Amino acid sequence: MGIAVEIAVQDIAGVRVALAEGADRVELCTALAMGGLTPSGGLVRAAVEVARRRGRESFVHVLVRPRGGGFLYDADEVAITVADIRFAREAGAGGVVIGALDERGTVDGEAVRRFVDAAEGLDVTFHRALDVVADPLTAVEELADLGVDRVLTSGGAARSVDGIPSLRKLVGQAAGRLQVMAGGGVRVDDIASLAASGVAAVHLSARTTVTGGPSGPGGGEAAYDITDPAVVAAAVETARDPR
């Protein structure tokens, strides 16, 4: 039985590649090298329009993460996240990807409740902040009660294929309440094993590095990442029949 494929992308070219190669959805973000941050409003609108033209209105899921570093947010950062979620909804995104923890390293239920309320029915994924909580099984229960639809997790491992025992437990805990999506260092060769763990989807960036035009001290390195069509196509093919 096949599972869904989500591709993390950070530009319109990535959205187009994911659409063309048959991915089920994208997580739209920027700064993938640091785990992903909230994309610009212009990028969100453009991505939604590209997907809409292909008849894929729910294709774009927007990562809403106000900064890098940990997942403990102050009142201003929570308010900004709420505003960005509302923007994504108004722009036509199909879902949002969020996460927040408290001082104890457990789910910040109040912040997540505000995020879910701001989404107003959009698909809500709780991201890999789950991988740093002490008790992910309890966290899954809390997130389901808060109205989260899906969790993205590596099972606490650096690479999700190494977290399969934990993924199996999470799938059992979440059964019938929310989806478990495996993400974290996913390679095409890992997908069959991940699918066998019972997860509903896999998440990967399918990135490759290319060299751009002239750059300099103020512009950073000339090399940058793009979404590789061959990797996306192979991931989709494997996920559809992961035997």
PDB file of C-alpha atoms in Angstrom:
ATOM      1  CA  MET A   1       0.000   0.000   0.000  1.00  0.00           C
ATOM      2  CA  GLY A   2       1.408   3.362  -1.013  1.00  0.00           C
ATOM      3  CA  ILE A   3       2.180   6.328   1.224  1.00  0.00           C
ATOM      4  CA  ALA A   4       2.200  10.066   0.561  1.00  0.00           C
ATOM      5  CA  VAL A   5       5.262  12.090  -0.401  1.00  0.00           C
ATOM      6  CA  GLU A   6       5.882  15.606   0.880  1.00  0.00           C
ATOM      7  CA  ILE A   7       8.755  17.612  -0.578  1.00  0.00           C
ATOM      8  CA  ALA A   8      10.329  20.493   1.331  1.00  0.00           C
ATOM      9  CA  VAL A   9      10.943  23.306  -1.165  1.00  0.00           C
ATOM     10  CA  GLN A  10      12.154  26.870  -0.858  1.00  0.00           C
ATOM     11  CA  ASP A  11      11.377  28.420  -4.234  1.00  0.00           C
ATOM     12  CA  ILE A  12       8.879  28.375  -7.083  1.00  0.00           C
ATOM     13  CA  ALA A  13      11.092  26.103  -9.157  1.00  0.00           C
ATOM     14  CA  GLY A  14      10.837  23.526  -6.379  1.00  0.00           C
ATOM     15  CA  VAL A  15       7.060  23.795  -6.338  1.00  0.00           C
ATOM     16  CA  ARG A  16       6.965  23.215 -10.088  1.00  0.00           C
ATOM     17  CA  VAL A  17       9.269  20.191  -9.836  1.00  0.00           C
ATOM     18  CA  ALA A  18       7.209  18.629  -7.050  1.00  0.00           C
ATOM     19  CA  LEU A  19       4.019  19.129  -9.039  1.00  0.00           C
ATOM     20  CA  ALA A  20       5.499  17.747 -12.250  1.00  0.00           C
ATOM     21  CA  GLU A  21       6.958  14.657 -10.588  1.00  0.00           C
ATOM     22  CA  GLY A  22       3.788  13.673  -8.737  1.00  0.00           C
ATOM     23  CA  ALA A  23       4.439  14.646  -5.108  1.00  0.00           C
ATOM     24  CA  ASP A  24       1.365  14.832  -2.890  1.00  0.00           C
ATOM     25  CA  ARG A  25       2.230  18.187  -1.353  1.00  0.00           C
ATOM     26  CA  VAL A  26       5.072  20.563  -0.580  1.00  0.00           C
ATOM     27  CA  GLU A  27       6.238  22.150   2.629  1.00  0.00           C
ATOM     28  CA  LEU A  28       7.090  25.662   1.491  1.00  0.00           C
ATOM     29  CA  CYS A  29       9.814  27.397   3.472  1.00  0.00           C
ATOM     30  CA  THR A  30      13.089  29.260   3.205  1.00  0.00           C
ATOM     31  CA  ALA A  31      16.493  28.548   4.780  1.00  0.00           C
ATOM     32  CA  LEU A  32      16.286  24.766   4.585  1.00  0.00           C
ATOM     33  CA  ALA A  33      19.939  24.582   5.585  1.00  0.00           C
ATOM     34  CA  MET A  34      18.937  25.743   9.084  1.00  0.00           C
ATOM     35  CA  GLY A  35      15.808  23.624   9.306  1.00  0.00           C
ATOM     36  CA  GLY A  36      13.452  25.975   7.477  1.00  0.00           C
ATOM     37  CA  LEU A  37      11.882  29.355   8.236  1.00  0.00           C
ATOM     38  CA  THR A  38       8.673  31.143   7.240  1.00  0.00           C
ATOM     39  CA  PRO A  39       8.698  32.027   3.522  1.00  0.00           C
ATOM     40  CA  SER A  40       7.893  35.509   2.267  1.00  0.00           C
ATOM     41  CA  GLY A  41       4.339  36.531   1.476  1.00  0.00           C
ATOM     42  CA  GLY A  42       5.216  36.899  -2.176  1.00  0.00           C
ATOM     43  CA  LEU A  43       6.584  33.373  -2.345  1.00  0.00           C
ATOM     44  CA  VAL A  44       3.495  31.960  -0.622  1.00  0.00           C
ATOM     45  CA  ARG A  45       1.126  33.694  -3.039  1.00  0.00           C
ATOM     46  CA  ALA A  46       3.152  32.658  -6.074  1.00  0.00           C
ATOM     47  CA  ALA A  47       3.370  29.032  -4.935  1.00  0.00           C
ATOM     48  CA  VAL A  48      -0.362  28.823  -4.287  1.00  0.00           C
ATOM     49  CA  GLU A  49      -1.091  30.278  -7.719  1.00  0.00           C
ATOM     50  CA  VAL A  50       1.230  27.790  -9.448  1.00  0.00           C
ATOM     51  CA  ALA A  51      -0.490  24.892  -7.679  1.00  0.00           C
ATOM     52  CA  ARG A  52      -3.962  26.293  -8.330  1.00  0.00           C
ATOM     53  CA  ARG A  53      -3.288  26.445 -12.059  1.00  0.00           C
ATOM     54  CA  ARG A  54      -2.604  22.710 -11.911  1.00  0.00           C
ATOM     55  CA  GLY A  55      -5.825  22.074 -10.014  1.00  0.00           C
ATOM     56  CA  ARG A  56      -3.930  21.317  -6.784  1.00  0.00           C
ATOM     57  CA  GLU A  57      -5.502  23.816  -4.387  1.00  0.00           C
ATOM     58  CA  SER A  58      -4.345  22.030  -1.226  1.00  0.00           C
ATOM     59  CA  PHE A  59      -0.819  21.294  -2.491  1.00  0.00           C
ATOM     60  CA  VAL A  60       1.066  24.049  -0.669  1.00  0.00           C
ATOM     61  CA  HIS A  61       1.637  23.691   3.076  1.00  0.00           C
ATOM     62  CA  VAL A  62       3.493  26.640   4.568  1.00  0.00           C
ATOM     63  CA  LEU A  63       6.105  26.260   7.296  1.00  0.00           C
ATOM     64  CA  VAL A  64       5.530  28.971   9.887  1.00  0.00           C
ATOM     65  CA  ARG A  65       8.656  29.248  12.030  1.00  0.00           C
ATOM     66  CA  PRO A  66       9.669  32.777  13.028  1.00  0.00           C
ATOM     67  CA  ARG A  67      13.376  32.149  13.619  1.00  0.00           C
ATOM     68  CA  GLY A  68      16.065  29.521  13.856  1.00  0.00           C
ATOM     69  CA  GLY A  69      17.231  27.956  17.092  1.00  0.00           C
ATOM     70  CA  GLY A  70      14.990  26.307  19.656  1.00  0.00           C
ATOM     71  CA  PHE A  71      11.222  26.148  19.746  1.00  0.00           C
ATOM     72  CA  LEU A  72      10.541  28.198  22.892  1.00  0.00           C
ATOM     73  CA  TYR A  73       8.821  31.371  21.704  1.00  0.00           C
ATOM     74  CA  ASP A  74       7.987  34.601  23.508  1.00  0.00           C
ATOM     75  CA  ALA A  75       4.682  36.448  23.203  1.00  0.00           C
ATOM     76  CA  ASP A  76       5.841  38.518  20.223  1.00  0.00           C
ATOM     77  CA  GLU A  77       7.018  35.449  18.306  1.00  0.00           C
ATOM     78  CA  VAL A  78       3.753  33.615  18.983  1.00  0.00           C
ATOM     79  CA  ALA A  79       1.785  36.643  17.766  1.00  0.00           C
ATOM     80  CA  ILE A  80       3.890  36.851  14.594  1.00  0.00           C
ATOM     81  CA  THR A  81       3.366  33.140  13.970  1.00  0.00           C
ATOM     82  CA  VAL A  82      -0.402  33.572  14.374  1.00  0.00           C
ATOM     83  CA  ALA A  83      -0.348  36.454  11.887  1.00  0.00           C
ATOM     84  CA  ASP A  84       1.696  34.437   9.378  1.00  0.00           C
ATOM     85  CA  ILE A  85      -0.688  31.485   9.685  1.00  0.00           C
ATOM     86  CA  ARG A  86      -3.618  33.775   8.950  1.00  0.00           C
ATOM     87  CA  PHE A  87      -1.767  35.171   5.950  1.00  0.00           C
ATOM     88  CA  ALA A  88      -1.098  31.683   4.606  1.00  0.00           C
ATOM     89  CA  ARG A  89      -4.773  30.787   4.993  1.00  0.00           C
ATOM     90  CA  GLU A  90      -5.925  33.972   3.282  1.00  0.00           C
ATOM     91  CA  ALA A  91      -3.413  33.401   0.479  1.00  0.00           C
ATOM     92  CA  GLY A  92      -4.977  30.000  -0.229  1.00  0.00           C
ATOM     93  CA  ALA A  93      -2.486  27.568   1.281  1.00  0.00           C
ATOM     94  CA  GLY A  94      -3.740  24.060   1.932  1.00  0.00           C
ATOM     95  CA  GLY A  95      -2.029  23.697   5.285  1.00  0.00           C
ATOM     96  CA  VAL A  96       0.496  25.044   7.740  1.00  0.00           C
ATOM     97  CA  VAL A  97       3.415  23.451   9.562  1.00  0.00           C
ATOM     98  CA  ILE A  98       3.963  24.696  13.116  1.00  0.00           C
ATOM     99  CA  GLY A  99       5.539  23.821  16.438  1.00  0.00           C
ATOM    100  CA  ALA A 100       6.213  25.305  19.868  1.00  0.00           C
ATOM    101  CA  LEU A 101       7.608  23.989  23.141  1.00  0.00           C
ATOM    102  CA  ASP A 102       7.559  25.365  26.671  1.00  0.00           C
ATOM    103  CA  GLU A 103      10.306  25.843  29.248  1.00  0.00           C
ATOM    104  CA  ARG A 104      10.080  22.176  30.255  1.00  0.00           C
ATOM    105  CA  GLY A 105      10.637  20.993  26.702  1.00  0.00           C
ATOM    106  CA  THR A 106       7.060  19.773  26.347  1.00  0.00           C
ATOM    107  CA  VAL A 107       4.398  20.898  23.871  1.00  0.00           C
ATOM    108  CA  ASP A 108       3.332  24.509  24.433  1.00  0.00           C
ATOM    109  CA  GLY A 109      -0.372  23.744  24.406  1.00  0.00           C
ATOM    110  CA  GLU A 110      -1.517  27.351  24.583  1.00  0.00           C
ATOM    111  CA  ALA A 111       0.628  28.419  21.626  1.00  0.00           C
ATOM    112  CA  VAL A 112      -0.396  25.400  19.548  1.00  0.00           C
ATOM    113  CA  ARG A 113      -4.051  26.052  20.346  1.00  0.00           C
ATOM    114  CA  ARG A 114      -3.664  29.607  19.049  1.00  0.00           C
ATOM    115  CA  PHE A 115      -1.954  28.307  15.905  1.00  0.00           C
ATOM    116  CA  VAL A 116      -4.699  25.761  15.220  1.00  0.00           C
ATOM    117  CA  ASP A 117      -7.381  28.410  15.799  1.00  0.00           C
ATOM    118  CA  ALA A 118      -5.629  30.776  13.377  1.00  0.00           C
ATOM    119  CA  ALA A 119      -5.505  28.029  10.749  1.00  0.00           C
ATOM    120  CA  GLU A 120      -9.320  27.871  10.832  1.00  0.00           C
ATOM    121  CA  GLY A 121      -9.663  24.398   9.364  1.00  0.00           C
ATOM    122  CA  LEU A 122      -6.467  24.224   7.329  1.00  0.00           C
ATOM    123  CA  ASP A 123      -4.444  21.039   7.600  1.00  0.00           C
ATOM    124  CA  VAL A 124      -2.018  21.465  10.533  1.00  0.00           C
ATOM    125  CA  THR A 125       1.271  19.584  10.873  1.00  0.00           C
ATOM    126  CA  PHE A 126       3.408  19.740  14.021  1.00  0.00           C
ATOM    127  CA  HIS A 127       7.039  19.679  12.882  1.00  0.00           C
ATOM    128  CA  ARG A 128      10.156  18.016  14.246  1.00  0.00           C
ATOM    129  CA  ALA A 129      10.035  19.918  17.514  1.00  0.00           C
ATOM    130  CA  LEU A 130       8.418  16.602  18.476  1.00  0.00           C
ATOM    131  CA  ASP A 131      11.840  14.980  18.249  1.00  0.00           C
ATOM    132  CA  VAL A 132      13.197  16.946  21.203  1.00  0.00           C
ATOM    133  CA  VAL A 133      10.379  16.339  23.707  1.00  0.00           C
ATOM    134  CA  ALA A 134      11.050  13.868  26.501  1.00  0.00           C
ATOM    135  CA  ASP A 135       7.838  11.890  25.981  1.00  0.00           C
ATOM    136  CA  PRO A 136       6.729  11.958  22.337  1.00  0.00           C
ATOM    137  CA  LEU A 137       3.918   9.442  22.915  1.00  0.00           C
ATOM    138  CA  THR A 138       2.247  11.755  25.419  1.00  0.00           C
ATOM    139  CA  ALA A 139       2.932  14.694  23.090  1.00  0.00           C
ATOM    140  CA  VAL A 140       1.093  12.930  20.268  1.00  0.00           C
ATOM    141  CA  GLU A 141      -1.947  12.511  22.511  1.00  0.00           C
ATOM    142  CA  GLU A 142      -1.881  16.192  23.435  1.00  0.00           C
ATOM    143  CA  LEU A 143      -1.447  17.311  19.840  1.00  0.00           C
ATOM    144  CA  ALA A 144      -4.378  15.175  18.713  1.00  0.00           C
ATOM    145  CA  ASP A 145      -6.530  16.768  21.419  1.00  0.00           C
ATOM    146  CA  LEU A 146      -5.430  20.204  20.223  1.00  0.00           C
ATOM    147  CA  GLY A 147      -6.635  19.501  16.675  1.00  0.00           C
ATOM    148  CA  VAL A 148      -3.311  18.850  14.955  1.00  0.00           C
ATOM    149  CA  ASP A 149      -3.707  16.617  11.894  1.00  0.00           C
ATOM    150  CA  ARG A 150      -0.183  15.285  11.463  1.00  0.00           C
ATOM    151  CA  VAL A 151       3.217  15.087  13.125  1.00  0.00           C
ATOM    152  CA  LEU A 152       6.560  15.172  11.323  1.00  0.00           C
ATOM    153  CA  THR A 153       9.191  13.135  13.125  1.00  0.00           C
ATOM    154  CA  SER A 154      12.358  11.125  12.715  1.00  0.00           C
ATOM    155  CA  GLY A 155      11.491   9.040  15.749  1.00  0.00           C
ATOM    156  CA  GLY A 156      14.098  11.048  17.633  1.00  0.00           C
ATOM    157  CA  ALA A 157      16.987   9.843  15.464  1.00  0.00           C
ATOM    158  CA  ALA A 158      19.310  11.892  13.283  1.00  0.00           C
ATOM    159  CA  ARG A 159      17.900   9.994  10.314  1.00  0.00           C
ATOM    160  CA  SER A 160      14.361   8.701  10.322  1.00  0.00           C
ATOM    161  CA  VAL A 161      15.372   5.268   9.036  1.00  0.00           C
ATOM    162  CA  ASP A 162      17.299   4.844  12.297  1.00  0.00           C
ATOM    163  CA  GLY A 163      14.221   5.836  14.305  1.00  0.00           C
ATOM    164  CA  ILE A 164      11.905   3.156  12.924  1.00  0.00           C
ATOM    165  CA  PRO A 165      11.296   1.426  16.294  1.00  0.00           C
ATOM    166  CA  SER A 166      10.094   4.740  17.743  1.00  0.00           C
ATOM    167  CA  LEU A 167       8.109   5.522  14.614  1.00  0.00           C
ATOM    168  CA  ARG A 168       6.229   2.244  15.014  1.00  0.00           C
ATOM    169  CA  LYS A 169       5.280   3.203  18.579  1.00  0.00           C
ATOM    170  CA  LEU A 170       4.147   6.651  17.487  1.00  0.00           C
ATOM    171  CA  VAL A 171       2.030   5.171  14.702  1.00  0.00           C
ATOM    172  CA  GLY A 172       0.344   2.899  17.215  1.00  0.00           C
ATOM    173  CA  GLN A 173      -0.248   5.739  19.648  1.00  0.00           C
ATOM    174  CA  ALA A 174      -1.625   8.036  16.954  1.00  0.00           C
ATOM    175  CA  ALA A 175      -3.815   5.459  15.196  1.00  0.00           C
ATOM    176  CA  GLY A 176      -7.140   6.937  14.158  1.00  0.00           C
ATOM    177  CA  ARG A 177      -6.314  10.330  15.658  1.00  0.00           C
ATOM    178  CA  LEU A 178      -3.578  11.902  13.559  1.00  0.00           C
ATOM    179  CA  GLN A 179      -1.057  10.948  10.895  1.00  0.00           C
ATOM    180  CA  VAL A 180       2.616  10.231  11.443  1.00  0.00           C
ATOM    181  CA  MET A 181       4.965  11.436   8.695  1.00  0.00           C
ATOM    182  CA  ALA A 182       8.600  10.326   8.684  1.00  0.00           C
ATOM    183  CA  GLY A 183      11.155  13.027   8.000  1.00  0.00           C
ATOM    184  CA  GLY A 184      14.807  13.615   8.725  1.00  0.00           C
ATOM    185  CA  GLY A 185      17.559  12.593   6.330  1.00  0.00           C
ATOM    186  CA  VAL A 186      15.167  10.550   4.192  1.00  0.00           C
ATOM    187  CA  ARG A 187      16.720   8.957   1.120  1.00  0.00           C
ATOM    188  CA  VAL A 188      14.868   7.121  -1.599  1.00  0.00           C
ATOM    189  CA  ASP A 189      16.372   3.822  -0.452  1.00  0.00           C
ATOM    190  CA  ASP A 190      14.842   4.369   3.011  1.00  0.00           C
ATOM    191  CA  ILE A 191      11.255   4.763   1.854  1.00  0.00           C
ATOM    192  CA  ALA A 192      10.264   1.097   1.694  1.00  0.00           C
ATOM    193  CA  SER A 193      11.468   0.494   5.253  1.00  0.00           C
ATOM    194  CA  LEU A 194       9.748   3.642   6.488  1.00  0.00           C
ATOM    195  CA  ALA A 195       6.505   2.635   4.797  1.00  0.00           C
ATOM    196  CA  ALA A 196       6.680  -0.748   6.521  1.00  0.00           C
ATOM    197  CA  SER A 197       6.744   1.051   9.887  1.00  0.00           C
ATOM    198  CA  GLY A 198       3.190   2.209   9.254  1.00  0.00           C
ATOM    199  CA  VAL A 199       3.806   5.916   8.654  1.00  0.00           C
ATOM    200  CA  ALA A 200       1.313   7.708   6.426  1.00  0.00           C
ATOM    201  CA  ALA A 201       3.891   9.780   4.536  1.00  0.00           C
ATOM    202  CA  VAL A 202       7.542  10.606   4.052  1.00  0.00           C
ATOM    203  CA  HIS A 203       9.075  14.072   3.967  1.00  0.00           C
ATOM    204  CA  LEU A 204      12.303  14.897   2.145  1.00  0.00           C
ATOM    205  CA  SER A 205      13.970  17.893   0.550  1.00  0.00           C
ATOM    206  CA  ALA A 206      15.359  16.099  -2.531  1.00  0.00           C
ATOM    207  CA  ARG A 207      18.022  18.782  -2.789  1.00  0.00           C
ATOM    208  CA  THR A 208      21.083  19.018  -4.941  1.00  0.00           C
ATOM    209  CA  THR A 209      23.622  21.850  -5.071  1.00  0.00           C
ATOM    210  CA  VAL A 210      24.357  23.946  -8.146  1.00  0.00           C
ATOM    211  CA  THR A 211      26.580  26.960  -8.764  1.00  0.00           C
ATOM    212  CA  GLY A 212      24.926  30.245  -9.568  1.00  0.00           C
ATOM    213  CA  GLY A 213      26.205  33.490 -11.035  1.00  0.00           C
ATOM    214  CA  PRO A 214      28.723  35.921  -9.603  1.00  0.00           C
ATOM    215  CA  SER A 215      28.606  36.490  -5.859  1.00  0.00           C
ATOM    216  CA  GLY A 216      30.756  38.173  -3.280  1.00  0.00           C
ATOM    217  CA  PRO A 217      31.262  38.984   0.398  1.00  0.00           C
ATOM    218  CA  GLY A 218      27.832  40.592   0.689  1.00  0.00           C
ATOM    219  CA  GLY A 219      25.982  37.869  -1.175  1.00  0.00           C
ATOM    220  CA  GLY A 220      27.353  34.665   0.283  1.00  0.00           C
ATOM    221  CA  GLU A 221      28.537  31.687  -1.699  1.00  0.00           C
ATOM    222  CA  ALA A 222      27.571  31.283  -5.338  1.00  0.00           C
ATOM    223  CA  ALA A 223      26.414  27.692  -4.762  1.00  0.00           C
ATOM    224  CA  TYR A 224      22.787  27.094  -3.809  1.00  0.00           C
ATOM    225  CA  ASP A 225      20.329  24.218  -3.497  1.00  0.00           C
ATOM    226  CA  ILE A 226      17.618  23.229  -5.954  1.00  0.00           C
ATOM    227  CA  THR A 227      14.970  20.514  -5.911  1.00  0.00           C
ATOM    228  CA  ASP A 228      16.204  17.559  -7.961  1.00  0.00           C
ATOM    229  CA  PRO A 229      13.483  16.201 -10.309  1.00  0.00           C
ATOM    230  CA  ALA A 230      15.100  12.759 -10.470  1.00  0.00           C
ATOM    231  CA  VAL A 231      15.082  12.376  -6.692  1.00  0.00           C
ATOM    232  CA  VAL A 232      11.462  13.513  -6.403  1.00  0.00           C
ATOM    233  CA  ALA A 233      10.396  11.144  -9.182  1.00  0.00           C
ATOM    234  CA  ALA A 234      12.218   8.217  -7.587  1.00  0.00           C
ATOM    235  CA  ALA A 235      10.737   8.994  -4.178  1.00  0.00           C
ATOM    236  CA  VAL A 236       7.210   9.129  -5.589  1.00  0.00           C
ATOM    237  CA  GLU A 237       7.676   5.911  -7.545  1.00  0.00           C
ATOM    238  CA  THR A 238       8.973   4.061  -4.483  1.00  0.00           C
ATOM    239  CA  ALA A 239       6.305   5.460  -2.179  1.00  0.00           C
ATOM    240  CA  ARG A 240       3.522   4.380  -4.509  1.00  0.00           C
ATOM    241  CA  ASP A 241       4.682   0.745  -4.406  1.00  0.00           C
ATOM    242  CA  PRO A 242       7.145   0.430  -1.502  1.00  0.00           C
ATOM    243  CA  ARG A 243       7.580  -3.351  -1.580  1.00  0.00           C
TER     244      ARG A 243
END
